[in-house]
Amino acid sequence: MSHFTYCFTKNHTILILMQVMNCFSINAFCCHTIPQMTFPLWTFGLLMISLTGAHELNHFPENFAVAKRNENYTLTCNSKPDDIVTWKLNGDPLEDEENVELNGQNLTVSDIGTPNLGDYSCWRGEEMLSSTYLLLKADEEDTIDSPINCRAKSYDCNFNCTWTGNGYTAVRLGLGHNCSKSSESCQWISSSRRLAEGELQFEMSHNLSPYAEESTMLELTAEAIREQSVFRTSKRFYLRDIVEPDSPQIVKCELVNEDVNVTIAPPSTWSAPYSFFSLEHQIEYVLRDDGQTGHSSSTLIPKKISKLRVRSRDSLVLSNWSQWTPWKNVKTGKHRLCRCKKTEKYCCPELSPEVFNDCKEEKRKRKKHANSSVKYYPQ
């Protein structure tokens, strides 16, 4: 009579179908058999999903090999010539398995496919000598449907790349010729953080000089695992192609006759010295009278505006524009200036001594009439 077995971990419970006296081995599980019961068909679907998910890789194994579908692959054992060794697949001994042949101390896996993928380990008694995770090379018609977008905030040695794509359980990036050729000397980078579902961010670094003319393209390689298949893609670009400054800082506004002069500072993340790494700015503003929008590459803009915002880019290589700053309201005119205090929200021209004194007098009059039944109106 067959039985069902409940296997418990600290975090979840999985229902697994087993035969009597043939308990499926799962490390760190505690098993208790119960009599056979009748379960609907969807239960077995959940069972298969659970078992499949248990083998999903959320990282690249320390030692792994990539084999082509339907071909043969030979795994070597890190043993001495006179060692008697045994092999296991995912922790289970290999005994009279199909598509597996022992050649001395090495193991040949034939007709590579999903059933014979996984962690192959070589043992001498109770001692594991070596372990190799066998993965499948993605078919040529399969492609990574995931774009990689990279951005550098400046010309220093760091930039960020964002991977977007669902279904991949492990992703890594590498920079340079060694990575594109899958050399052991490649320094692979894992994701630094997850931005959203299927969206990963990577912090990359390079050794290009920011002061020399750029003549070498960066070569970026990505490897991803999906359902025990390894996908690869690469892209090449110049650093200048991915430079996008952070938003600049609006420092202040000054009245200059019938214009407003806007002082703009580079973002704190931009390369220094600013005289060498120059930025050009663009100002977008809204006219107070008719609400029309205007743009200016000069820091002088019309006086009669209600708000403005700014963006920047490298003035020499014409890099990507930064994001716009938040809108800032602009206060001009004596009475508007007196109410312009929140500089994080408003772009306020500095008060002249005369206007400053008038503002103090107006404030005094308002305070005097605060408790009066006579409403105070500024002149």
Short mmCIF file of C-alpha atoms in Angstrom, two decimals, residues 74-269:
data_model
loop_
_atom_site.label_atom_id
_atom_site.label_comp_id
_atom_site.label_asym_id
_atom_site.label_seq_id
_atom_site.Cartn_x
_atom_site.Cartn_y
_atom_site.Cartn_z
CA THR A 74 32.07 14.29 -19.21
CA LEU A 75 32.42 15.33 -15.57
CA THR A 76 35.79 14.81 -13.88
CA CYS A 77 36.33 13.84 -10.26
CA ASN A 78 38.98 15.53 -8.14
CA SER A 79 40.38 12.22 -6.95
CA LYS A 80 43.60 10.21 -6.80
CA PRO A 81 44.23 7.46 -9.38
CA ASP A 82 43.61 4.62 -6.91
CA ASP A 83 40.47 6.11 -5.30
CA ILE A 84 37.21 4.21 -5.43
CA VAL A 85 34.57 6.83 -6.06
CA THR A 86 30.80 7.06 -6.33
CA TRP A 87 28.65 9.75 -7.94
CA LYS A 88 25.48 11.47 -6.77
CA LEU A 89 22.96 13.70 -8.52
CA ASN A 90 21.30 16.27 -6.26
CA GLY A 91 22.39 14.21 -3.27
CA ASP A 92 20.97 10.89 -4.53
CA PRO A 93 23.32 8.00 -5.52
CA LEU A 94 23.49 7.22 -9.22
CA GLU A 95 22.74 3.52 -9.68
CA ASP A 96 22.01 2.06 -13.10
CA GLU A 97 20.73 5.41 -14.31
CA GLU A 98 19.96 5.95 -17.98
CA ASN A 99 22.15 8.34 -19.96
CA VAL A 100 24.93 8.09 -17.35
CA GLU A 101 28.13 6.05 -17.78
CA LEU A 102 31.09 5.75 -15.41
CA ASN A 103 34.44 5.97 -17.21
CA GLY A 104 37.01 5.11 -14.57
CA GLN A 105 36.57 7.88 -12.03
CA ASN A 106 34.86 10.26 -14.46
CA LEU A 107 31.21 10.37 -15.38
CA THR A 108 29.78 10.85 -18.87
CA VAL A 109 26.25 12.20 -19.17
CA SER A 110 24.72 11.56 -22.59
CA ASP A 111 21.70 13.02 -24.35
CA ILE A 112 21.77 16.16 -22.20
CA GLY A 113 18.32 17.44 -21.29
CA THR A 114 16.27 18.69 -18.36
CA PRO A 115 15.98 15.33 -16.50
CA ASN A 116 19.75 14.90 -16.13
CA LEU A 117 20.64 18.45 -15.11
CA GLY A 118 21.62 19.34 -11.57
CA ASP A 119 24.37 19.04 -8.97
CA TYR A 120 26.75 16.13 -9.71
CA SER A 121 29.07 15.28 -6.83
CA CYS A 122 31.93 12.80 -6.60
CA TRP A 123 32.48 10.92 -3.31
CA ARG A 124 35.16 8.78 -1.70
CA GLY A 125 33.21 7.02 1.00
CA GLU A 126 31.59 9.80 3.08
CA GLU A 127 33.96 12.49 1.74
CA MET A 128 32.87 14.67 -1.15
CA LEU A 129 35.81 15.22 -3.48
CA SER A 130 34.25 17.61 -6.00
CA SER A 131 30.94 19.01 -7.16
CA THR A 132 29.79 20.39 -10.51
CA TYR A 133 26.37 21.78 -11.32
CA LEU A 134 25.43 20.78 -14.86
CA LEU A 135 23.34 23.41 -16.67
CA LEU A 136 21.94 23.57 -20.18
CA LYS A 137 23.13 26.05 -22.79
CA ALA A 138 20.16 28.00 -24.12
CA ASP A 139 19.15 27.08 -27.65
CA GLU A 140 20.25 29.45 -30.37
CA GLU A 141 16.67 30.41 -31.13
CA ASP A 142 16.18 31.36 -27.47
CA THR A 143 17.22 34.88 -26.65
CA ILE A 144 17.25 36.98 -23.51
CA ASP A 145 14.17 39.15 -23.72
CA SER A 146 15.61 41.48 -21.11
CA PRO A 147 17.18 44.83 -21.92
CA ILE A 148 20.17 46.06 -19.95
CA ASN A 149 20.24 49.81 -19.42
CA CYS A 150 23.36 51.44 -18.01
CA ARG A 151 23.87 54.96 -16.68
CA ALA A 152 26.86 56.90 -15.34
CA LYS A 153 26.18 59.93 -13.16
CA SER A 154 29.64 61.32 -13.97
CA TYR A 155 33.04 60.36 -15.36
CA ASP A 156 34.31 58.68 -12.22
CA CYS A 157 35.02 54.94 -12.12
CA ASN A 158 31.50 53.75 -11.33
CA PHE A 159 28.23 53.32 -13.19
CA ASN A 160 24.97 51.45 -12.65
CA CYS A 161 23.20 48.95 -14.87
CA THR A 162 19.57 47.87 -14.58
CA TRP A 163 18.36 44.46 -15.72
CA THR A 164 14.65 44.14 -16.49
CA GLY A 165 13.07 40.77 -17.15
CA ASN A 166 10.88 38.19 -15.43
CA GLY A 167 11.50 34.47 -15.13
CA TYR A 168 15.24 34.64 -14.43
CA THR A 169 16.26 33.29 -11.03
CA ALA A 170 19.93 34.34 -11.19
CA VAL A 171 21.67 37.11 -13.14
CA ARG A 172 25.26 38.36 -13.15
CA LEU A 173 27.22 40.92 -15.18
CA GLY A 174 30.87 41.09 -16.15
CA LEU A 175 32.93 43.82 -17.76
CA GLY A 176 35.77 43.25 -20.20
CA HIS A 177 37.13 40.80 -22.74
CA ASN A 178 37.70 38.10 -20.10
CA CYS A 179 33.99 37.97 -19.34
CA SER A 180 32.87 37.91 -22.96
CA LYS A 181 35.17 34.89 -23.47
CA SER A 182 34.01 33.22 -20.23
CA SER A 183 37.53 33.28 -18.83
CA GLU A 184 38.04 32.14 -15.22
CA SER A 185 39.67 35.51 -14.51
CA CYS A 186 36.39 37.36 -15.13
CA GLN A 187 35.17 39.20 -12.05
CA TRP A 188 31.43 38.70 -12.16
CA ILE A 189 29.16 41.15 -10.35
CA SER A 190 25.93 40.08 -8.68
CA SER A 191 22.98 42.38 -8.21
CA SER A 192 23.37 45.00 -5.47
CA ARG A 193 19.62 45.39 -4.97
CA ARG A 194 16.22 44.53 -6.40
CA LEU A 195 14.28 47.56 -7.63
CA ALA A 196 11.04 45.73 -8.48
CA GLU A 197 9.79 42.36 -9.64
CA GLY A 198 12.23 41.18 -12.30
CA GLU A 199 14.24 44.41 -12.07
CA LEU A 200 17.78 44.24 -10.68
CA GLN A 201 20.45 46.89 -10.26
CA PHE A 202 24.19 46.30 -10.59
CA GLU A 203 27.06 48.56 -9.51
CA MET A 204 29.86 48.33 -12.06
CA SER A 205 33.34 49.87 -12.14
CA HIS A 206 35.90 50.57 -14.87
CA ASN A 207 39.48 51.86 -15.10
CA LEU A 208 39.11 54.45 -17.86
CA SER A 209 40.81 57.79 -17.22
CA PRO A 210 38.26 60.64 -17.04
CA TYR A 211 40.87 63.10 -18.32
CA ALA A 212 41.87 61.26 -21.50
CA GLU A 213 40.04 61.17 -24.81
CA GLU A 214 37.86 58.07 -24.80
CA SER A 215 38.88 55.59 -27.50
CA THR A 216 38.04 52.24 -25.88
CA MET A 217 34.54 50.83 -25.74
CA LEU A 218 33.27 49.10 -22.64
CA GLU A 219 32.20 45.49 -23.22
CA LEU A 220 29.46 44.24 -20.93
CA THR A 221 28.42 40.57 -20.70
CA ALA A 222 25.32 39.27 -18.92
CA GLU A 223 24.59 35.69 -17.92
CA ALA A 224 21.18 34.60 -16.64
CA ILE A 225 19.64 31.34 -15.45
CA ARG A 226 16.09 30.39 -16.29
CA GLU A 227 14.76 26.89 -15.64
CA GLN A 228 18.31 25.46 -15.42
CA SER A 229 19.28 26.97 -18.78
CA VAL A 230 22.04 29.57 -19.10
CA PHE A 231 21.45 32.58 -21.34
CA ARG A 232 24.17 35.00 -22.45
CA THR A 233 24.08 38.42 -24.05
CA SER A 234 26.53 41.28 -24.45
CA LYS A 235 26.68 44.91 -25.49
CA ARG A 236 29.43 47.41 -26.24
CA PHE A 237 29.33 51.16 -25.65
CA TYR A 238 31.43 54.20 -24.86
CA LEU A 239 31.21 55.63 -21.37
CA ARG A 240 30.16 58.97 -22.83
CA ASP A 241 27.10 57.25 -24.33
CA ILE A 242 25.70 56.38 -20.90
CA VAL A 243 26.59 59.59 -19.02
CA GLU A 244 23.51 61.27 -17.59
CA PRO A 245 24.04 63.78 -14.78
CA ASP A 246 21.80 63.98 -11.77
CA SER A 247 19.47 66.96 -11.66
CA PRO A 248 21.30 70.26 -11.00
CA GLN A 249 20.62 72.60 -8.11
CA ILE A 250 18.74 75.91 -8.43
CA VAL A 251 20.69 78.14 -6.05
CA LYS A 252 18.96 81.51 -6.35
CA CYS A 253 17.21 84.01 -8.59
CA GLU A 254 18.31 87.65 -8.99
CA LEU A 255 16.43 90.55 -10.52
CA VAL A 256 18.39 92.15 -13.36
CA ASN A 257 16.33 95.00 -14.80
CA GLU A 258 13.39 93.28 -16.53
CA ASP A 259 14.90 89.79 -16.30
CA VAL A 260 15.58 87.16 -13.69
CA ASN A 261 19.09 85.70 -13.54
CA VAL A 262 19.06 82.09 -12.31
CA THR A 263 22.13 80.71 -10.55
CA ILE A 264 22.52 76.97 -11.20
CA ALA A 265 25.00 74.63 -9.52
CA PRO A 266 26.08 71.17 -10.78
CA PRO A 267 24.80 68.16 -8.87
CA SER A 268 27.00 66.96 -6.02
CA THR A 269 27.62 63.70 -7.92
#
